[in-house]
Short mmCIF file of C-alpha atoms in Angstrom, two decimals:
data_model
loop_
_atom_site.label_atom_id
_atom_site.label_comp_id
_atom_site.label_asym_id
_atom_site.label_seq_id
_atom_site.Cartn_x
_atom_site.Cartn_y
_atom_site.Cartn_z
CA MET A 1 13.98 1.46 21.05
CA MET A 2 14.88 -0.26 17.70
CA SER A 3 15.10 1.29 14.41
CA GLU A 4 12.34 0.76 11.84
CA LYS A 5 15.61 -0.47 9.45
CA SER A 6 16.33 -3.06 12.40
CA LEU A 7 12.89 -4.52 12.47
CA ILE A 8 12.58 -5.33 8.84
CA PRO A 9 14.50 -8.68 9.26
CA LEU A 10 12.95 -9.74 11.87
CA PHE A 11 9.49 -9.46 9.53
CA VAL A 12 11.17 -11.01 7.26
CA ALA A 13 11.97 -13.54 9.51
CA ARG A 14 8.57 -13.97 11.26
CA THR A 15 7.05 -14.13 7.28
CA LEU A 16 9.32 -16.92 6.50
CA ARG A 17 8.66 -19.30 10.29
CA ARG A 18 4.96 -18.42 9.40
CA LEU A 19 5.06 -19.49 5.53
CA LEU A 20 7.55 -22.00 5.83
CA PRO A 21 4.72 -25.04 5.63
CA LEU A 22 3.71 -23.76 2.75
CA LEU A 23 6.70 -22.98 1.09
CA VAL A 24 8.43 -27.00 2.29
CA LEU A 25 4.83 -27.98 0.24
CA GLY A 26 5.57 -26.16 -2.30
CA LEU A 27 8.80 -27.06 -2.83
CA VAL A 28 8.36 -31.01 -2.65
CA LEU A 29 5.17 -30.32 -5.32
CA SER A 30 7.06 -28.66 -7.56
CA ALA A 31 9.80 -31.03 -7.63
CA LEU A 32 7.02 -34.29 -8.01
CA ILE A 33 5.94 -32.13 -11.01
CA ALA A 34 9.09 -31.72 -12.79
CA LEU A 35 10.09 -35.53 -11.86
CA PRO A 36 9.83 -36.04 -16.00
CA LEU A 37 12.31 -34.10 -16.65
CA TYR A 38 15.08 -35.88 -14.97
CA SER A 39 13.78 -39.50 -14.15
CA ASP A 40 11.66 -41.77 -16.35
CA ALA A 41 9.02 -42.29 -13.39
CA ARG A 42 5.88 -40.34 -13.48
CA VAL A 43 3.67 -39.51 -11.09
CA SER A 44 -0.05 -41.09 -10.91
CA SER A 45 -2.64 -40.82 -9.07
CA PHE A 46 -2.05 -44.25 -7.27
CA SER A 47 1.18 -42.70 -6.08
CA ILE A 48 -0.30 -39.93 -4.34
CA ASN A 49 -3.10 -42.21 -3.17
CA ASN A 50 -0.32 -43.74 -0.97
CA SER A 51 1.25 -40.77 0.19
CA LEU A 52 -1.97 -39.78 1.57
CA GLN A 53 -2.54 -43.17 3.28
CA ASN A 54 0.93 -42.37 4.87
CA ALA A 55 0.11 -39.00 5.59
CA ALA A 56 -3.00 -40.71 7.15
CA SER A 57 -0.85 -43.48 9.40
CA LEU A 58 0.89 -40.96 10.76
CA GLY A 59 -0.41 -37.89 10.70
CA LEU A 60 -2.40 -38.43 14.47
CA LEU A 61 0.76 -39.15 15.65
CA ALA A 62 2.32 -35.76 14.80
CA LEU A 63 -0.47 -33.87 15.32
CA GLY A 64 -0.52 -34.97 19.22
CA VAL A 65 3.52 -35.06 19.54
CA GLY A 66 2.93 -31.46 18.13
CA LEU A 67 0.66 -29.61 20.11
CA THR A 68 2.49 -30.93 23.21
CA MET A 69 5.61 -29.11 21.40
CA ILE A 70 3.74 -25.93 21.32
CA ILE A 71 3.31 -25.64 24.88
CA GLY A 72 6.69 -26.22 25.36
CA GLU A 73 6.88 -29.73 26.45
CA PHE A 74 7.77 -33.56 24.55
CA ASP A 75 5.67 -36.43 24.19
CA LEU A 76 7.78 -39.28 24.35
CA SER A 77 5.35 -41.80 25.79
CA SER A 78 3.28 -41.80 22.20
CA LEU A 79 4.84 -43.85 19.90
CA GLY A 80 3.80 -46.29 22.58
CA VAL A 81 0.63 -45.15 22.50
CA TYR A 82 0.32 -45.33 19.43
CA ALA A 83 1.36 -48.90 19.59
CA ILE A 84 -0.35 -50.18 22.50
CA GLY A 85 -3.69 -48.57 20.40
CA GLY A 86 -3.03 -50.66 17.64
CA MET A 87 -2.66 -53.74 19.86
CA ILE A 88 -5.78 -53.00 21.79
CA ALA A 89 -8.11 -51.83 18.68
CA VAL A 90 -7.23 -55.30 17.04
CA LYS A 91 -7.86 -57.10 20.33
CA TYR A 92 -10.72 -56.47 21.33
CA GLY A 93 -12.26 -54.38 18.12
CA ALA A 94 -12.85 -58.00 15.93
CA ASP A 95 -17.06 -57.57 16.01
CA PHE A 96 -17.63 -53.72 16.44
CA PRO A 97 -14.28 -51.68 15.36
CA VAL A 98 -15.53 -48.42 17.03
CA VAL A 99 -15.58 -50.07 20.57
CA GLY A 100 -11.90 -50.94 20.15
CA LEU A 101 -11.23 -47.55 19.20
CA LEU A 102 -12.57 -46.03 21.94
CA LEU A 103 -11.09 -48.35 24.50
CA ALA A 104 -7.71 -47.91 23.16
CA MET A 105 -8.35 -43.98 23.74
CA LEU A 106 -9.74 -44.57 26.95
CA LEU A 107 -5.81 -46.14 27.93
CA ALA A 108 -4.62 -42.78 26.48
CA VAL A 109 -6.58 -41.04 28.25
CA MET A 110 -5.56 -42.22 31.54
CA VAL A 111 -1.79 -42.48 30.31
CA GLY A 112 -1.95 -39.03 29.08
CA GLY A 113 -3.58 -37.61 32.11
CA VAL A 114 -1.31 -39.51 35.06
CA GLN A 115 1.31 -38.12 32.75
CA GLY A 116 0.28 -34.17 32.10
CA TRP A 117 -0.76 -34.01 35.90
CA ILE A 118 2.66 -35.25 37.66
CA ILE A 119 4.35 -32.39 34.68
CA ALA A 120 1.60 -29.84 35.81
CA ARG A 121 2.30 -30.03 39.66
CA THR A 122 5.97 -30.89 39.44
CA GLY A 123 7.48 -29.03 37.05
CA VAL A 124 9.23 -32.10 35.97
CA SER A 125 10.79 -31.96 32.56
CA SER A 126 8.69 -33.81 29.90
CA VAL A 127 11.24 -35.38 28.70
CA PRO A 128 12.66 -38.20 31.16
CA LEU A 129 8.80 -38.55 32.51
CA THR A 130 7.40 -39.71 29.24
CA LEU A 131 10.96 -41.67 28.47
CA GLY A 132 9.85 -43.61 31.42
CA GLY A 133 6.30 -43.82 30.61
CA TYR A 134 7.27 -44.84 27.03
CA ILE A 135 9.23 -47.64 28.47
CA ILE A 136 6.35 -48.92 30.88
CA VAL A 137 3.53 -48.55 27.85
CA LEU A 138 5.67 -50.35 25.22
CA GLY A 139 6.48 -53.28 27.76
CA THR A 140 2.50 -52.86 28.61
CA SER A 141 2.07 -53.42 24.75
CA HIS A 142 4.25 -56.74 24.52
CA LEU A 143 2.57 -58.39 27.57
CA VAL A 144 -0.86 -57.66 25.72
CA SER A 145 0.22 -59.54 22.94
CA ASP A 146 2.43 -62.12 24.06
CA SER A 147 5.03 -60.23 21.97
CA GLN A 148 3.32 -61.35 18.90
CA THR A 149 2.16 -59.66 16.03
CA LEU A 150 -1.71 -60.31 16.48
CA ALA A 151 -3.50 -60.64 13.73
CA TYR A 152 -7.24 -59.04 12.57
CA ALA A 153 -10.22 -60.96 11.52
CA ASN A 154 -11.86 -58.69 10.19
CA TYR A 155 -11.18 -57.71 6.70
CA ASP A 156 -14.10 -55.72 5.91
CA VAL A 157 -12.71 -53.16 7.84
CA GLY A 158 -9.82 -52.25 6.73
CA ILE A 159 -11.08 -52.61 2.94
CA TRP A 160 -13.29 -49.83 3.49
CA LEU A 161 -10.76 -47.54 5.61
CA ASP A 162 -8.52 -47.82 2.26
CA SER A 163 -10.96 -48.05 -0.42
CA VAL A 164 -10.34 -45.13 -2.84
CA PHE A 165 -12.80 -42.78 -4.19
CA GLY A 166 -11.98 -39.57 -6.04
CA GLY A 167 -9.63 -40.92 -7.19
CA ILE A 168 -6.86 -40.04 -4.49
CA LEU A 169 -8.79 -40.05 -1.23
CA SER A 170 -9.82 -42.76 1.32
CA PRO A 171 -12.51 -43.08 4.34
CA ARG A 172 -9.26 -43.32 6.40
CA ILE A 173 -7.85 -40.13 4.79
CA ALA A 174 -10.44 -38.50 5.31
CA ILE A 175 -10.92 -39.18 9.01
CA VAL A 176 -7.54 -37.81 9.52
CA VAL A 177 -7.98 -34.48 7.71
CA GLY A 178 -10.98 -33.78 9.73
CA ILE A 179 -9.33 -34.46 12.53
CA PHE A 180 -6.73 -31.99 11.48
CA LEU A 181 -9.37 -29.31 10.16
CA LEU A 182 -10.64 -29.28 14.05
CA THR A 183 -8.14 -29.00 15.51
CA GLY A 184 -6.81 -25.93 13.19
CA ALA A 185 -9.94 -24.12 13.88
CA PHE A 186 -9.90 -24.89 17.44
CA MET A 187 -6.72 -23.55 17.98
CA LYS A 188 -7.29 -20.36 15.61
CA TRP A 189 -10.55 -19.38 16.49
CA THR A 190 -11.15 -20.68 20.87
CA ARG A 191 -9.89 -18.95 24.07
CA MET A 192 -8.55 -22.26 24.74
CA GLY A 193 -6.25 -22.37 21.14
CA ARG A 194 -4.49 -18.89 22.39
CA GLU A 195 -4.17 -19.80 25.67
CA ILE A 196 -2.13 -23.17 24.05
CA ARG A 197 -0.10 -20.86 22.62
CA ALA A 198 0.69 -18.23 25.96
CA VAL A 199 1.70 -21.16 27.84
CA GLY A 200 4.20 -21.97 25.55
CA GLY A 201 5.45 -18.51 24.65
CA ASP A 202 5.53 -17.69 28.09
CA ARG A 203 4.03 -19.87 31.16
CA ARG A 204 4.66 -17.41 34.12
CA ALA A 205 2.93 -14.67 32.06
CA SER A 206 0.22 -16.78 31.46
CA ARG A 207 -0.32 -17.73 34.84
CA ALA A 208 -0.68 -14.09 35.72
CA SER A 209 -3.31 -12.67 33.42
CA GLY A 210 -5.34 -15.79 34.80
CA VAL A 211 -4.93 -19.10 32.27
CA GLN A 212 -5.57 -22.58 33.82
CA VAL A 213 -1.95 -23.78 33.04
CA ASP A 214 -1.92 -26.60 35.00
CA ARG A 215 -5.54 -27.51 33.15
CA ILE A 216 -4.06 -26.28 29.71
CA ILE A 217 -1.02 -28.73 30.59
CA ILE A 218 -2.65 -31.72 31.47
CA GLY A 219 -4.96 -31.67 28.74
CA VAL A 220 -2.47 -31.43 25.56
CA PHE A 221 -1.21 -34.13 27.00
CA ILE A 222 -4.49 -35.99 27.17
CA ALA A 223 -5.27 -34.88 23.97
CA SER A 224 -1.99 -36.06 22.44
CA ALA A 225 -2.33 -39.64 23.52
CA CYS A 226 -5.73 -40.19 21.86
CA LEU A 227 -4.25 -38.35 18.98
CA SER A 228 -1.48 -41.35 18.78
CA ALA A 229 -3.75 -43.96 20.22
CA LEU A 230 -6.87 -43.39 17.51
CA GLY A 231 -3.83 -42.90 14.68
CA GLY A 232 -2.26 -46.60 15.65
CA GLY A 233 -6.18 -47.80 16.03
CA LEU A 234 -6.53 -46.90 12.37
CA PHE A 235 -3.22 -47.55 11.54
CA ALA A 236 -3.79 -51.29 12.46
CA LEU A 237 -7.32 -51.47 11.23
CA SER A 238 -5.95 -50.86 8.26
CA THR A 239 -3.00 -53.44 7.70
CA ALA A 240 -5.32 -55.97 9.83
CA ALA A 241 -2.06 -56.15 12.09
CA ALA A 242 -1.27 -55.18 15.38
CA LYS A 243 3.16 -55.13 16.39
CA PRO A 244 3.84 -54.37 19.87
CA ASP A 245 7.17 -52.41 19.06
CA LEU A 246 6.87 -50.40 15.64
CA GLY A 247 10.72 -48.72 16.23
CA LEU A 248 11.48 -45.52 16.31
CA ALA A 249 11.10 -44.40 12.22
CA PRO A 250 7.05 -43.33 12.83
CA PHE A 251 8.26 -41.15 15.73
CA ILE A 252 10.66 -39.49 14.28
CA PHE A 253 8.54 -39.38 11.61
CA ALA A 254 6.20 -37.59 13.09
CA VAL A 255 8.84 -34.49 14.89
CA THR A 256 10.04 -34.51 11.88
CA ALA A 257 6.74 -33.44 9.93
CA ALA A 258 5.14 -31.23 13.23
CA LEU A 259 8.70 -28.64 12.56
CA LEU A 260 8.50 -28.57 8.92
CA GLY A 261 4.59 -27.48 9.62
CA GLY A 262 6.03 -24.58 11.82
CA VAL A 263 5.73 -25.88 15.29
CA SER A 264 8.62 -24.50 17.22
CA LEU A 265 11.04 -26.13 19.36
CA ALA A 266 10.75 -23.18 21.91
CA GLY A 267 6.50 -23.61 22.08
CA GLY A 268 4.08 -20.86 21.52
CA ARG A 269 4.24 -21.27 17.70
CA GLY A 270 2.04 -24.00 15.71
CA GLY A 271 -1.09 -25.17 14.89
CA GLY A 272 -3.17 -28.16 13.13
CA MET A 273 -2.27 -27.09 9.71
CA GLY A 274 0.54 -26.42 9.42
CA ILE A 275 1.22 -29.47 10.84
CA LEU A 276 -0.82 -31.42 8.53
CA MET A 277 1.04 -29.52 5.71
CA GLY A 278 4.14 -30.57 7.37
CA VAL A 279 3.31 -34.44 7.09
CA VAL A 280 1.62 -34.47 3.72
CA SER A 281 5.35 -32.77 2.45
CA LEU A 282 6.89 -35.71 4.14
CA SER A 283 5.26 -38.34 2.70
CA LEU A 284 5.43 -36.47 -0.63
CA LEU A 285 8.76 -36.45 -0.49
CA GLU A 286 9.25 -39.89 0.47
CA THR A 287 7.00 -40.75 -2.65
CA LEU A 288 9.89 -38.97 -4.85
CA PHE A 289 12.72 -40.84 -2.95
CA SER A 290 10.35 -44.29 -4.08
CA LEU A 291 10.01 -43.60 -7.50
CA LEU A 292 13.03 -42.43 -7.78
CA GLY A 293 14.52 -45.78 -6.23
CA THR A 294 16.56 -43.84 -3.67
CA PRO A 295 18.20 -46.38 -1.65
CA VAL A 296 16.43 -47.17 2.38
CA TYR A 297 20.29 -45.73 3.50
CA MET A 298 20.70 -42.41 1.84
CA VAL A 299 16.15 -41.73 2.45
CA ASN A 300 17.33 -42.29 6.63
CA LEU A 301 20.64 -39.97 5.91
CA ILE A 302 18.57 -37.10 4.22
CA ARG A 303 15.49 -37.27 6.78
CA GLY A 304 17.73 -37.48 9.58
CA ALA A 305 19.75 -34.31 7.46
CA LEU A 306 16.75 -32.78 7.13
CA LEU A 307 15.47 -33.26 10.85
CA MET A 308 19.11 -31.70 11.97
CA ILE A 309 18.66 -28.67 9.64
CA VAL A 310 15.34 -27.98 11.40
CA VAL A 311 15.82 -28.12 14.34
CA VAL A 312 19.39 -25.98 14.38
CA ILE A 313 17.36 -23.12 12.39
CA GLU A 314 15.08 -23.60 15.29
CA ALA A 315 17.08 -24.16 17.94
CA PRO A 316 15.74 -20.37 20.04
CA ASP A 317 19.55 -20.25 21.81
CA LEU A 318 20.30 -19.65 18.15
CA ARG A 319 18.36 -17.12 17.15
CA ARG A 320 19.55 -15.60 19.82
CA SER A 321 22.61 -15.10 19.42
CA LEU A 322 22.09 -14.17 15.50
CA VAL A 323 20.21 -11.34 17.06
CA THR A 324 23.21 -10.50 19.57
CA LEU A 325 25.38 -10.67 16.90
CA ARG A 326 23.59 -8.59 14.86
CA ASN A 327 22.71 -5.81 16.77
CA ALA A 328 26.40 -5.48 17.95
CA THR A 329 27.72 -5.21 14.22
CA ALA A 330 24.94 -2.41 13.46
CA VAL A 331 26.49 -0.84 16.59
CA ARG A 332 29.90 -0.70 15.40
#
């Protein structure tokens, strides 16, 4: 039985992990507020709006990836679905943008459903499977567009989506934040939300307690694909263009934001509001770099270093090793 003294560090560690999204957001906001003290640059409502627009562009991709991480999986195909979602929304939503978005999400349901079913039924690792899914979806995206950027002629849709109200908000930002709020409420207040975390924490125990693990896995992968497709579609309509290949930068942003938002690599921890704070924090951080005139290569180095630091801190084997070392030291 652990002593009261040994429980204190565990309590502190758990508290820090739970408050990580809020702490990161607070540090970034503090840096922005203090910006005039060490630079001639100033933070304006326009800068904040740009940050939130960037958060809206990649937020749903981060949410989708984060949900699969919560159940202990990893959806690499979400980046491809994000790209093809934009292609379909632009190609088939010229007159009715909602139709284009619905078609993109319909394809996402099929992609996510197939991958989730294979993972649930066979127990195969999600990483190589979804990597194959990413390659297939990316190839399909090039096929749909003939490897060309598709233009969207209905500029009014993009103008409306990004029209500013309240100084820093837009309809697109409001849509994305609304989805995050609904997801956060679902994860916190519903039985299925608690079961999603339980599946990520201990899949075998979840099965033993009657949780429909296979359905949870399939449902989460469908949700991940739909969120990615919707995010890519809204982004493409907003910019009036869709590219078949967006590179790895959006996915790196999504994974980093999810980890900063308190999602555990081991699964079983995380939620919509935490991921939202991670997305906003990373977007504001990039705005800070832009205001300071930081070179692109330095931004990439800092972003990569930040991702590596969070990954190392969150590594379950590292935590177990530190706990074992601490217990051994206490015994001596």
